[in-house]
Amino acid sequence: MGYDNSYTTRKQIMWGLVLIAVGVIFLLDRADLLDASTIWHYWPLLLVVAGINQTIGYPSAREFKSGLWTIFVGLWLFAAHEQLFGLTYANSWPLFLLMAGLQLVLAPFVNRRFPQSKEKDHA
């Protein structure tokens, strides 16, 4: 019960901090103290932060796998938008096949390491 409660608390704090940061950025942009367009360029990295937050602590196996997908999508969006390593939205779609295959290979290990659901943790 303590693990689940700390996990939920950490997620709530992280999203609160994200909202505070976004509010400060909008406020500074409206006061002409900051050009928010340069910061919004990096918005996919918020998905990476959310995914990392979802995978650390005491998540269930499902939450852990979902966090990995969130990290992957954030990194993919950023790389395709920046055209890192020559990746574009059109030519990088096979990465989703690779990620799906990797997740299938890792699933037995993840399922053994993390509980399947919160209900089983408390039983």
Short mmCIF file of N, CA and C in Angstrom, two decimals:
data_model
loop_
_atom_site.label_atom_id
_atom_site.label_comp_id
_atom_site.label_asym_id
_atom_site.label_seq_id
_atom_site.Cartn_x
_atom_site.Cartn_y
_atom_site.Cartn_z
N MET A 1 0.83 -1.19 0.00
CA MET A 1 0.00 0.00 0.00
C MET A 1 0.87 1.26 0.00
N GLY A 2 1.95 1.27 0.78
CA GLY A 2 2.84 2.42 0.83
C GLY A 2 3.51 2.68 -0.51
N TYR A 3 3.88 1.60 -1.21
CA TYR A 3 4.54 1.76 -2.51
C TYR A 3 3.59 2.40 -3.51
N ASP A 4 2.34 1.92 -3.55
CA ASP A 4 1.35 2.44 -4.48
C ASP A 4 1.08 3.91 -4.18
N ASN A 5 0.98 4.25 -2.92
CA ASN A 5 0.69 5.62 -2.53
C ASN A 5 1.84 6.55 -2.91
N SER A 6 3.09 6.13 -2.70
CA SER A 6 4.24 6.98 -3.07
C SER A 6 4.35 7.12 -4.58
N TYR A 7 4.00 6.07 -5.31
CA TYR A 7 4.04 6.12 -6.78
C TYR A 7 3.01 7.14 -7.28
N THR A 8 1.81 7.09 -6.75
CA THR A 8 0.75 8.02 -7.14
C THR A 8 1.13 9.45 -6.76
N THR A 9 1.69 9.62 -5.57
CA THR A 9 2.10 10.95 -5.13
C THR A 9 3.17 11.52 -6.04
N ARG A 10 4.16 10.71 -6.42
CA ARG A 10 5.23 11.17 -7.29
C ARG A 10 4.68 11.58 -8.65
N LYS A 11 3.75 10.80 -9.19
CA LYS A 11 3.16 11.14 -10.49
C LYS A 11 2.41 12.46 -10.39
N GLN A 12 1.68 12.66 -9.29
CA GLN A 12 0.92 13.89 -9.12
C GLN A 12 1.86 15.09 -9.00
N ILE A 13 2.93 14.96 -8.25
CA ILE A 13 3.90 16.04 -8.10
C ILE A 13 4.54 16.36 -9.44
N MET A 14 4.91 15.34 -10.21
CA MET A 14 5.55 15.58 -11.51
C MET A 14 4.62 16.36 -12.43
N TRP A 15 3.35 15.97 -12.52
CA TRP A 15 2.43 16.69 -13.40
C TRP A 15 2.15 18.10 -12.89
N GLY A 16 2.13 18.27 -11.57
CA GLY A 16 1.99 19.61 -11.02
C GLY A 16 3.15 20.51 -11.40
N LEU A 17 4.37 19.97 -11.32
CA LEU A 17 5.55 20.75 -11.72
C LEU A 17 5.54 21.08 -13.20
N VAL A 18 5.07 20.15 -14.03
CA VAL A 18 4.96 20.42 -15.47
C VAL A 18 3.97 21.55 -15.72
N LEU A 19 2.83 21.52 -15.05
CA LEU A 19 1.84 22.59 -15.23
C LEU A 19 2.38 23.94 -14.75
N ILE A 20 3.10 23.95 -13.64
CA ILE A 20 3.71 25.19 -13.14
C ILE A 20 4.71 25.72 -14.17
N ALA A 21 5.55 24.84 -14.72
CA ALA A 21 6.54 25.26 -15.71
C ALA A 21 5.87 25.83 -16.96
N VAL A 22 4.82 25.17 -17.43
CA VAL A 22 4.10 25.66 -18.62
C VAL A 22 3.46 27.01 -18.32
N GLY A 23 2.89 27.16 -17.13
CA GLY A 23 2.30 28.44 -16.74
C GLY A 23 3.33 29.55 -16.69
N VAL A 24 4.50 29.27 -16.13
CA VAL A 24 5.57 30.27 -16.06
C VAL A 24 6.03 30.65 -17.47
N ILE A 25 6.15 29.66 -18.34
CA ILE A 25 6.58 29.94 -19.72
C ILE A 25 5.56 30.84 -20.42
N PHE A 26 4.25 30.53 -20.28
CA PHE A 26 3.22 31.38 -20.89
C PHE A 26 3.26 32.79 -20.30
N LEU A 27 3.44 32.89 -18.99
CA LEU A 27 3.47 34.19 -18.34
C LEU A 27 4.67 35.01 -18.83
N LEU A 28 5.84 34.41 -18.89
CA LEU A 28 7.02 35.12 -19.38
C LEU A 28 6.89 35.49 -20.85
N ASP A 29 6.23 34.63 -21.63
CA ASP A 29 6.01 34.94 -23.05
C ASP A 29 5.07 36.12 -23.20
N ARG A 30 4.00 36.15 -22.42
CA ARG A 30 3.02 37.25 -22.49
C ARG A 30 3.63 38.56 -22.00
N ALA A 31 4.62 38.49 -21.10
CA ALA A 31 5.28 39.68 -20.60
C ALA A 31 6.46 40.08 -21.49
N ASP A 32 6.61 39.40 -22.63
CA ASP A 32 7.70 39.65 -23.57
C ASP A 32 9.08 39.53 -22.94
N LEU A 33 9.21 38.63 -21.97
CA LEU A 33 10.50 38.36 -21.35
C LEU A 33 11.15 37.10 -21.90
N LEU A 34 10.38 36.35 -22.70
CA LEU A 34 10.86 35.08 -23.23
C LEU A 34 10.12 34.79 -24.52
N ASP A 35 10.81 34.20 -25.47
CA ASP A 35 10.16 33.77 -26.71
C ASP A 35 9.82 32.30 -26.57
N ALA A 36 8.55 32.00 -26.30
CA ALA A 36 8.12 30.64 -26.03
C ALA A 36 8.26 29.73 -27.24
N SER A 37 8.31 30.28 -28.43
CA SER A 37 8.41 29.43 -29.63
C SER A 37 9.71 28.63 -29.63
N THR A 38 10.76 29.16 -29.04
CA THR A 38 12.02 28.41 -28.99
C THR A 38 11.93 27.25 -28.00
N ILE A 39 11.14 27.41 -26.95
CA ILE A 39 11.00 26.35 -25.95
C ILE A 39 10.04 25.27 -26.44
N TRP A 40 8.96 25.66 -27.11
CA TRP A 40 7.97 24.67 -27.58
C TRP A 40 8.58 23.75 -28.63
N HIS A 41 9.69 24.12 -29.15
CA HIS A 41 10.40 23.29 -30.12
C HIS A 41 10.76 21.93 -29.49
N TYR A 42 10.90 21.91 -28.18
CA TYR A 42 11.31 20.70 -27.46
C TYR A 42 10.16 19.99 -26.77
N TRP A 43 8.92 20.26 -27.14
CA TRP A 43 7.78 19.66 -26.44
C TRP A 43 7.79 18.13 -26.44
N PRO A 44 8.30 17.43 -27.46
CA PRO A 44 8.28 15.97 -27.38
C PRO A 44 9.08 15.42 -26.19
N LEU A 45 10.02 16.20 -25.69
CA LEU A 45 10.81 15.73 -24.55
C LEU A 45 9.97 15.67 -23.28
N LEU A 46 8.83 16.37 -23.25
CA LEU A 46 7.90 16.22 -22.12
C LEU A 46 7.36 14.79 -22.07
N LEU A 47 7.15 14.19 -23.23
CA LEU A 47 6.71 12.79 -23.26
C LEU A 47 7.78 11.88 -22.70
N VAL A 48 9.03 12.18 -22.98
CA VAL A 48 10.14 11.38 -22.45
C VAL A 48 10.14 11.48 -20.92
N VAL A 49 9.99 12.68 -20.40
CA VAL A 49 9.95 12.87 -18.94
C VAL A 49 8.77 12.11 -18.34
N ALA A 50 7.61 12.20 -18.98
CA ALA A 50 6.43 11.49 -18.48
C ALA A 50 6.65 9.98 -18.50
N GLY A 51 7.27 9.48 -19.55
CA GLY A 51 7.55 8.05 -19.65
C GLY A 51 8.54 7.58 -18.61
N ILE A 52 9.57 8.36 -18.37
CA ILE A 52 10.54 8.00 -17.34
C ILE A 52 9.86 7.98 -15.98
N ASN A 53 9.03 8.97 -15.73
CA ASN A 53 8.29 9.02 -14.46
C ASN A 53 7.39 7.80 -14.30
N GLN A 54 6.86 7.32 -15.40
CA GLN A 54 5.97 6.16 -15.36
C GLN A 54 6.73 4.85 -15.13
N THR A 55 7.99 4.81 -15.48
CA THR A 55 8.74 3.55 -15.37
C THR A 55 9.52 3.41 -14.07
N ILE A 56 9.73 4.50 -13.34
CA ILE A 56 10.50 4.38 -12.10
C ILE A 56 9.56 4.22 -10.91
N GLY A 57 10.08 3.72 -9.83
CA GLY A 57 9.27 3.50 -8.65
C GLY A 57 8.75 2.08 -8.62
N TYR A 58 7.48 1.94 -8.35
CA TYR A 58 6.87 0.62 -8.22
C TYR A 58 5.67 0.48 -9.16
N PRO A 59 5.90 0.60 -10.47
CA PRO A 59 4.78 0.47 -11.40
C PRO A 59 4.40 -1.00 -11.60
N SER A 60 3.21 -1.19 -12.14
CA SER A 60 2.84 -2.54 -12.57
C SER A 60 3.56 -2.81 -13.89
N ALA A 61 3.52 -4.06 -14.34
CA ALA A 61 4.15 -4.41 -15.61
C ALA A 61 3.52 -3.61 -16.75
N ARG A 62 2.21 -3.44 -16.71
CA ARG A 62 1.52 -2.69 -17.76
C ARG A 62 1.95 -1.23 -17.77
N GLU A 63 2.06 -0.61 -16.58
CA GLU A 63 2.50 0.79 -16.51
C GLU A 63 3.94 0.93 -16.99
N PHE A 64 4.79 -0.03 -16.65
CA PHE A 64 6.18 0.01 -17.08
C PHE A 64 6.28 -0.05 -18.60
N LYS A 65 5.55 -0.99 -19.22
CA LYS A 65 5.58 -1.11 -20.68
C LYS A 65 5.00 0.13 -21.35
N SER A 66 3.95 0.69 -20.76
CA SER A 66 3.36 1.91 -21.29
C SER A 66 4.35 3.07 -21.20
N GLY A 67 5.10 3.13 -20.11
CA GLY A 67 6.13 4.16 -19.96
C GLY A 67 7.21 4.04 -21.01
N LEU A 68 7.61 2.80 -21.32
CA LEU A 68 8.62 2.60 -22.37
C LEU A 68 8.11 3.11 -23.72
N TRP A 69 6.85 2.83 -24.03
CA TRP A 69 6.27 3.32 -25.28
C TRP A 69 6.22 4.84 -25.30
N THR A 70 5.87 5.45 -24.16
CA THR A 70 5.81 6.91 -24.09
C THR A 70 7.19 7.52 -24.32
N ILE A 71 8.21 6.93 -23.72
CA ILE A 71 9.58 7.40 -23.94
C ILE A 71 9.95 7.26 -25.42
N PHE A 72 9.65 6.11 -26.00
CA PHE A 72 9.97 5.87 -27.41
C PHE A 72 9.28 6.89 -28.31
N VAL A 73 7.98 7.11 -28.11
CA VAL A 73 7.24 8.05 -28.96
C VAL A 73 7.80 9.46 -28.81
N GLY A 74 8.12 9.87 -27.59
CA GLY A 74 8.71 11.20 -27.39
C GLY A 74 10.04 11.35 -28.10
N LEU A 75 10.90 10.34 -27.99
CA LEU A 75 12.19 10.39 -28.66
C LEU A 75 12.03 10.36 -30.18
N TRP A 76 11.08 9.54 -30.65
CA TRP A 76 10.84 9.46 -32.09
C TRP A 76 10.33 10.79 -32.64
N LEU A 77 9.36 11.40 -31.95
CA LEU A 77 8.83 12.69 -32.40
C LEU A 77 9.93 13.75 -32.45
N PHE A 78 10.75 13.78 -31.40
CA PHE A 78 11.83 14.76 -31.37
C PHE A 78 12.84 14.51 -32.50
N ALA A 79 13.25 13.26 -32.68
CA ALA A 79 14.24 12.93 -33.71
C ALA A 79 13.69 13.22 -35.11
N ALA A 80 12.43 12.87 -35.35
CA ALA A 80 11.85 13.10 -36.68
C ALA A 80 11.65 14.59 -36.93
N HIS A 81 11.24 15.32 -35.91
CA HIS A 81 11.03 16.76 -36.07
C HIS A 81 12.36 17.48 -36.31
N GLU A 82 13.40 17.06 -35.62
CA GLU A 82 14.72 17.66 -35.78
C GLU A 82 15.51 17.05 -36.93
N GLN A 83 14.98 15.98 -37.50
CA GLN A 83 15.63 15.22 -38.57
C GLN A 83 17.02 14.74 -38.13
N LEU A 84 17.08 14.28 -36.87
CA LEU A 84 18.32 13.72 -36.35
C LEU A 84 18.62 12.41 -37.07
N PHE A 85 19.86 12.16 -37.37
CA PHE A 85 20.31 10.94 -38.06
C PHE A 85 19.60 10.74 -39.39
N GLY A 86 19.08 11.81 -39.97
CA GLY A 86 18.37 11.72 -41.24
C GLY A 86 16.95 11.18 -41.13
N LEU A 87 16.44 11.06 -39.90
CA LEU A 87 15.09 10.53 -39.70
C LEU A 87 14.05 11.59 -40.00
N THR A 88 13.00 11.17 -40.68
CA THR A 88 11.83 12.01 -40.91
C THR A 88 10.61 11.19 -40.51
N TYR A 89 9.46 11.83 -40.49
CA TYR A 89 8.24 11.08 -40.18
C TYR A 89 7.98 10.00 -41.22
N ALA A 90 8.34 10.28 -42.47
CA ALA A 90 8.06 9.34 -43.55
C ALA A 90 9.01 8.13 -43.56
N ASN A 91 10.27 8.34 -43.20
CA ASN A 91 11.21 7.23 -43.33
C ASN A 91 11.52 6.50 -42.02
N SER A 92 10.95 6.97 -40.91
CA SER A 92 11.30 6.35 -39.62
C SER A 92 10.23 5.43 -39.06
N TRP A 93 9.16 5.19 -39.80
CA TRP A 93 8.09 4.33 -39.28
C TRP A 93 8.55 2.91 -38.95
N PRO A 94 9.56 2.34 -39.62
CA PRO A 94 9.99 1.00 -39.24
C PRO A 94 10.50 0.90 -37.79
N LEU A 95 10.84 2.02 -37.19
CA LEU A 95 11.25 1.99 -35.78
C LEU A 95 10.11 1.47 -34.89
N PHE A 96 8.87 1.72 -35.29
CA PHE A 96 7.74 1.21 -34.51
C PHE A 96 7.69 -0.32 -34.57
N LEU A 97 8.04 -0.90 -35.70
CA LEU A 97 8.11 -2.37 -35.80
C LEU A 97 9.22 -2.90 -34.90
N LEU A 98 10.35 -2.22 -34.92
CA LEU A 98 11.47 -2.64 -34.06
C LEU A 98 11.09 -2.53 -32.58
N MET A 99 10.43 -1.46 -32.20
CA MET A 99 10.03 -1.28 -30.80
C MET A 99 9.00 -2.33 -30.39
N ALA A 100 8.06 -2.62 -31.28
CA ALA A 100 7.05 -3.65 -30.97
C ALA A 100 7.73 -5.01 -30.79
N GLY A 101 8.68 -5.33 -31.65
CA GLY A 101 9.40 -6.59 -31.51
C GLY A 101 10.22 -6.64 -30.23
N LEU A 102 10.88 -5.54 -29.91
CA LEU A 102 11.66 -5.47 -28.68
C LEU A 102 10.77 -5.65 -27.45
N GLN A 103 9.60 -5.04 -27.50
CA GLN A 103 8.68 -5.18 -26.37
C GLN A 103 8.20 -6.63 -26.23
N LEU A 104 7.97 -7.31 -27.34
CA LEU A 104 7.57 -8.72 -27.27
C LEU A 104 8.69 -9.58 -26.68
N VAL A 105 9.93 -9.28 -27.05
CA VAL A 105 11.07 -10.04 -26.52
C VAL A 105 11.25 -9.77 -25.02
N LEU A 106 11.07 -8.53 -24.60
CA LEU A 106 11.28 -8.16 -23.20
C LEU A 106 10.09 -8.46 -22.30
N ALA A 107 8.91 -8.70 -22.87
CA ALA A 107 7.69 -8.88 -22.08
C ALA A 107 7.81 -9.96 -21.00
N PRO A 108 8.34 -11.14 -21.28
CA PRO A 108 8.44 -12.14 -20.21
C PRO A 108 9.29 -11.67 -19.03
N PHE A 109 10.37 -10.93 -19.32
CA PHE A 109 11.23 -10.43 -18.25
C PHE A 109 10.54 -9.33 -17.45
N VAL A 110 9.85 -8.44 -18.15
CA VAL A 110 9.14 -7.35 -17.49
C VAL A 110 8.01 -7.91 -16.64
N ASN A 111 7.28 -8.89 -17.18
CA ASN A 111 6.16 -9.47 -16.43
C ASN A 111 6.62 -10.18 -15.17
N ARG A 112 7.81 -10.78 -15.20
CA ARG A 112 8.34 -11.42 -13.99
C ARG A 112 8.85 -10.40 -12.99
N ARG A 113 9.42 -9.31 -13.49
CA ARG A 113 10.02 -8.31 -12.60
C ARG A 113 8.98 -7.42 -11.92
N PHE A 114 7.92 -7.06 -12.64
CA PHE A 114 6.91 -6.14 -12.12
C PHE A 114 5.60 -6.88 -11.93
N PRO A 115 4.80 -6.46 -10.95
CA PRO A 115 3.50 -7.10 -10.76
C PRO A 115 2.57 -6.82 -11.94
N GLN A 116 1.66 -7.73 -12.18
CA GLN A 116 0.74 -7.57 -13.31
C GLN A 116 -0.30 -6.48 -13.07
N SER A 117 -0.73 -6.32 -11.84
CA SER A 117 -1.71 -5.30 -11.54
C SER A 117 -1.56 -4.88 -10.09
N LYS A 118 -2.14 -3.77 -9.76
CA LYS A 118 -2.08 -3.28 -8.38
C LYS A 118 -2.88 -4.19 -7.45
N GLU A 119 -3.95 -4.81 -7.96
CA GLU A 119 -4.77 -5.68 -7.13
C GLU A 119 -3.98 -6.89 -6.64
N LYS A 120 -3.11 -7.44 -7.50
CA LYS A 120 -2.31 -8.59 -7.10
C LYS A 120 -1.27 -8.19 -6.06
N ASP A 121 -0.81 -6.93 -6.09
CA ASP A 121 0.15 -6.47 -5.10
C ASP A 121 -0.43 -6.51 -3.69
N HIS A 122 -1.72 -6.24 -3.59
CA HIS A 122 -2.34 -6.10 -2.29
C HIS A 122 -2.95 -7.40 -1.79
N ALA A 123 -2.98 -8.41 -2.63
CA ALA A 123 -3.60 -9.69 -2.24
C ALA A 123 -2.69 -10.48 -1.31
#
